[in-house]
mmCIF file of C-alpha atoms in Angstrom:
data_model
loop_
_atom_site.group_PDB
_atom_site.id
_atom_site.type_symbol
_atom_site.label_atom_id
_atom_site.label_comp_id
_atom_site.label_asym_id
_atom_site.label_seq_id
_atom_site.Cartn_x
_atom_site.Cartn_y
_atom_site.Cartn_z
ATOM 1 C CA UNK A 1 11.416 61.776 102.996
ATOM 2 C CA UNK A 2 11.212 59.702 99.824
ATOM 3 C CA UNK A 3 7.446 59.705 100.104
ATOM 4 C CA UNK A 4 7.508 63.514 100.130
ATOM 5 C CA UNK A 5 9.469 63.636 96.879
ATOM 6 C CA UNK A 6 7.283 61.000 95.200
ATOM 7 C CA UNK A 7 4.142 62.822 96.334
ATOM 8 C CA UNK A 8 5.437 66.157 95.097
ATOM 9 C CA UNK A 9 6.441 64.734 91.722
ATOM 10 C CA UNK A 10 3.349 62.586 91.194
ATOM 11 C CA UNK A 11 0.966 65.425 90.433
ATOM 12 C CA UNK A 12 3.497 67.796 88.980
ATOM 13 C CA UNK A 13 3.553 69.080 85.467
ATOM 14 C CA UNK A 14 7.244 69.714 84.729
ATOM 15 C CA UNK A 15 8.385 73.117 83.642
ATOM 16 C CA UNK A 16 10.783 72.802 80.722
ATOM 17 C CA UNK A 17 14.428 73.032 81.675
ATOM 18 C CA UNK A 18 14.576 76.754 82.137
ATOM 19 C CA UNK A 19 16.155 79.100 84.610
ATOM 20 C CA UNK A 20 13.205 81.327 85.500
ATOM 21 C CA UNK A 21 9.803 79.628 85.669
ATOM 22 C CA UNK A 22 6.753 81.720 86.475
ATOM 23 C CA UNK A 23 5.322 80.627 89.830
ATOM 24 C CA UNK A 24 1.706 81.446 90.530
ATOM 25 C CA UNK A 25 -0.079 79.077 88.172
ATOM 26 C CA UNK A 26 -2.169 76.280 89.611
ATOM 27 C CA UNK A 27 -0.149 73.253 90.595
ATOM 28 C CA UNK A 28 3.434 72.883 91.725
ATOM 29 C CA UNK A 29 6.452 74.538 90.142
ATOM 30 C CA UNK A 30 8.828 71.811 88.914
ATOM 31 C CA UNK A 31 12.211 72.533 87.326
ATOM 32 C CA UNK A 32 14.668 69.957 86.016
ATOM 33 C CA UNK A 33 17.702 72.245 85.912
ATOM 34 C CA UNK A 34 18.097 75.952 86.567
ATOM 35 C CA UNK A 35 16.833 78.073 89.427
ATOM 36 C CA UNK A 36 13.459 78.742 91.005
ATOM 37 C CA UNK A 37 12.508 82.137 92.384
ATOM 38 C CA UNK A 38 9.194 82.775 94.089
ATOM 39 C CA UNK A 39 9.333 86.558 94.428
ATOM 40 C CA UNK A 40 7.705 88.587 97.175
ATOM 41 C CA UNK A 41 3.972 88.775 96.482
ATOM 42 C CA UNK A 42 3.973 85.595 94.345
ATOM 43 C CA UNK A 43 2.609 82.207 95.408
ATOM 44 C CA UNK A 44 2.749 78.610 94.184
ATOM 45 C CA UNK A 45 1.436 75.279 95.411
ATOM 46 C CA UNK A 46 4.835 73.561 95.824
ATOM 47 C CA UNK A 47 8.389 73.765 94.488
ATOM 48 C CA UNK A 48 10.432 70.788 93.285
ATOM 49 C CA UNK A 49 13.809 71.396 91.666
ATOM 50 C CA UNK A 50 16.131 68.619 90.589
ATOM 51 C CA UNK A 51 19.330 70.581 89.911
ATOM 52 C CA UNK A 52 19.660 74.173 91.061
ATOM 53 C CA UNK A 53 18.873 76.583 93.880
ATOM 54 C CA UNK A 54 15.507 77.842 95.105
ATOM 55 C CA UNK A 55 14.854 81.352 96.443
ATOM 56 C CA UNK A 56 11.534 81.743 98.251
ATOM 57 C CA UNK A 57 10.550 85.323 99.102
ATOM 58 C CA UNK A 58 6.825 84.844 98.439
ATOM 59 C CA UNK A 59 4.551 82.030 99.594
ATOM 60 C CA UNK A 60 4.695 78.301 98.859
ATOM 61 C CA UNK A 61 1.545 76.534 100.025
ATOM 62 C CA UNK A 62 3.195 73.086 100.033
ATOM 63 C CA UNK A 63 6.744 71.747 100.402
ATOM 64 C CA UNK A 64 9.957 73.017 98.819
ATOM 65 C CA UNK A 65 12.236 70.160 97.707
ATOM 66 C CA UNK A 66 15.648 70.529 96.036
ATOM 67 C CA UNK A 67 17.483 67.377 94.963
ATOM 68 C CA UNK A 68 20.776 69.152 94.225
ATOM 69 C CA UNK A 69 20.932 72.763 95.396
ATOM 70 C CA UNK A 70 20.432 75.154 98.256
ATOM 71 C CA UNK A 71 17.098 76.551 99.388
ATOM 72 C CA UNK A 72 16.874 80.093 100.795
ATOM 73 C CA UNK A 73 13.607 81.153 102.418
ATOM 74 C CA UNK A 74 12.815 84.767 103.290
ATOM 75 C CA UNK A 75 9.053 84.363 102.795
ATOM 76 C CA UNK A 76 6.619 81.617 103.830
ATOM 77 C CA UNK A 77 6.599 77.872 103.181
ATOM 78 C CA UNK A 78 3.497 76.170 104.594
ATOM 79 C CA UNK A 79 5.039 72.673 104.709
ATOM 80 C CA UNK A 80 8.561 71.130 104.786
ATOM 81 C CA UNK A 81 11.801 72.461 103.300
ATOM 82 C CA UNK A 82 14.074 69.604 102.116
ATOM 83 C CA UNK A 83 17.494 70.000 100.453
ATOM 84 C CA UNK A 84 18.809 66.519 99.610
ATOM 85 C CA UNK A 85 22.230 67.686 98.408
ATOM 86 C CA UNK A 86 22.523 71.240 99.671
ATOM 87 C CA UNK A 87 21.731 73.578 102.534
ATOM 88 C CA UNK A 88 18.437 74.994 103.737
ATOM 89 C CA UNK A 89 18.780 78.625 104.832
ATOM 90 C CA UNK A 90 15.850 80.178 106.669
ATOM 91 C CA UNK A 91 16.322 83.927 107.029
ATOM 92 C CA UNK A 92 15.133 86.403 109.653
ATOM 93 C CA UNK A 93 11.358 86.898 109.418
ATOM 94 C CA UNK A 94 10.770 83.765 107.321
ATOM 95 C CA UNK A 95 8.182 81.146 108.309
ATOM 96 C CA UNK A 96 8.214 77.382 107.669
ATOM 97 C CA UNK A 97 5.068 75.489 108.692
ATOM 98 C CA UNK A 98 6.815 72.099 108.702
ATOM 99 C CA UNK A 99 10.361 70.897 109.256
ATOM 100 C CA UNK A 100 13.699 71.864 107.736
ATOM 101 C CA UNK A 101 16.014 69.079 106.552
ATOM 102 C CA UNK A 102 19.212 69.299 104.529
ATOM 103 C CA UNK A 103 22.372 67.324 103.857
ATOM 104 C CA UNK A 104 24.518 70.300 104.878
ATOM 105 C CA UNK A 105 23.938 71.906 108.275
ATOM 106 C CA UNK A 106 20.727 73.961 108.012
ATOM 107 C CA UNK A 107 20.923 77.641 108.965
ATOM 108 C CA UNK A 108 17.942 79.126 110.749
ATOM 109 C CA UNK A 109 18.087 82.787 111.805
ATOM 110 C CA UNK A 110 16.975 83.601 115.333
ATOM 111 C CA UNK A 111 14.090 85.697 113.971
ATOM 112 C CA UNK A 112 12.760 82.886 111.755
ATOM 113 C CA UNK A 113 9.863 80.579 112.654
ATOM 114 C CA UNK A 114 10.050 76.825 112.011
ATOM 115 C CA UNK A 115 7.103 74.767 113.295
ATOM 116 C CA UNK A 116 8.801 71.341 113.268
ATOM 117 C CA UNK A 117 12.303 69.868 113.613
ATOM 118 C CA UNK A 118 15.440 71.327 112.035
ATOM 119 C CA UNK A 119 17.956 68.633 111.210
ATOM 120 C CA UNK A 120 20.893 67.621 109.096
ATOM 121 C CA UNK A 121 20.421 64.222 107.467
ATOM 122 C CA UNK A 122 22.984 62.357 105.428
ATOM 123 C CA UNK A 123 20.975 61.136 102.476
ATOM 124 C CA UNK A 124 23.850 59.221 100.849
ATOM 125 C CA UNK A 125 23.043 56.027 102.770
ATOM 126 C CA UNK A 126 19.396 56.319 101.715
ATOM 127 C CA UNK A 127 20.295 56.732 98.038
ATOM 128 C CA UNK A 128 22.862 53.908 98.162
ATOM 129 C CA UNK A 129 20.258 51.575 99.679
ATOM 130 C CA UNK A 130 17.621 52.679 97.155
ATOM 131 C CA UNK A 131 20.076 51.979 94.305
ATOM 132 C CA UNK A 132 20.736 48.451 95.551
ATOM 133 C CA UNK A 133 17.028 47.744 96.003
ATOM 134 C CA UNK A 134 16.226 48.991 92.494
ATOM 135 C CA UNK A 135 19.120 46.968 91.063
ATOM 136 C CA UNK A 136 17.887 43.800 92.810
ATOM 137 C CA UNK A 137 14.332 44.295 91.604
#
């Protein structure tokens, strides 16, 4: 999981802290605080949001990662959907090409397609351990 976030952030050019970035440009959509909406008919390479929700009605060709917020998918995500402190909601007709992981119980509609595992993971132990390791280093 941590590798996914590091990978997503490593090549990202951050969007200024704004509430409505414009997906569709080359590269991932990264937001520090606010909300991300990929509207129907729009596409982006990946979505990373540190504080706020993500609404995906269009297509994301990589992962969607929210550090602190819910993710709602009604469109297509080609890779994983990860909500570290929130819930992943995959609606009827949506497609996820990877797995769905969230700290709150994920909701996947019966008419949705998820290619990999759907699971609830408690990330608090991971972050506590990471904090201790960073403090010791």
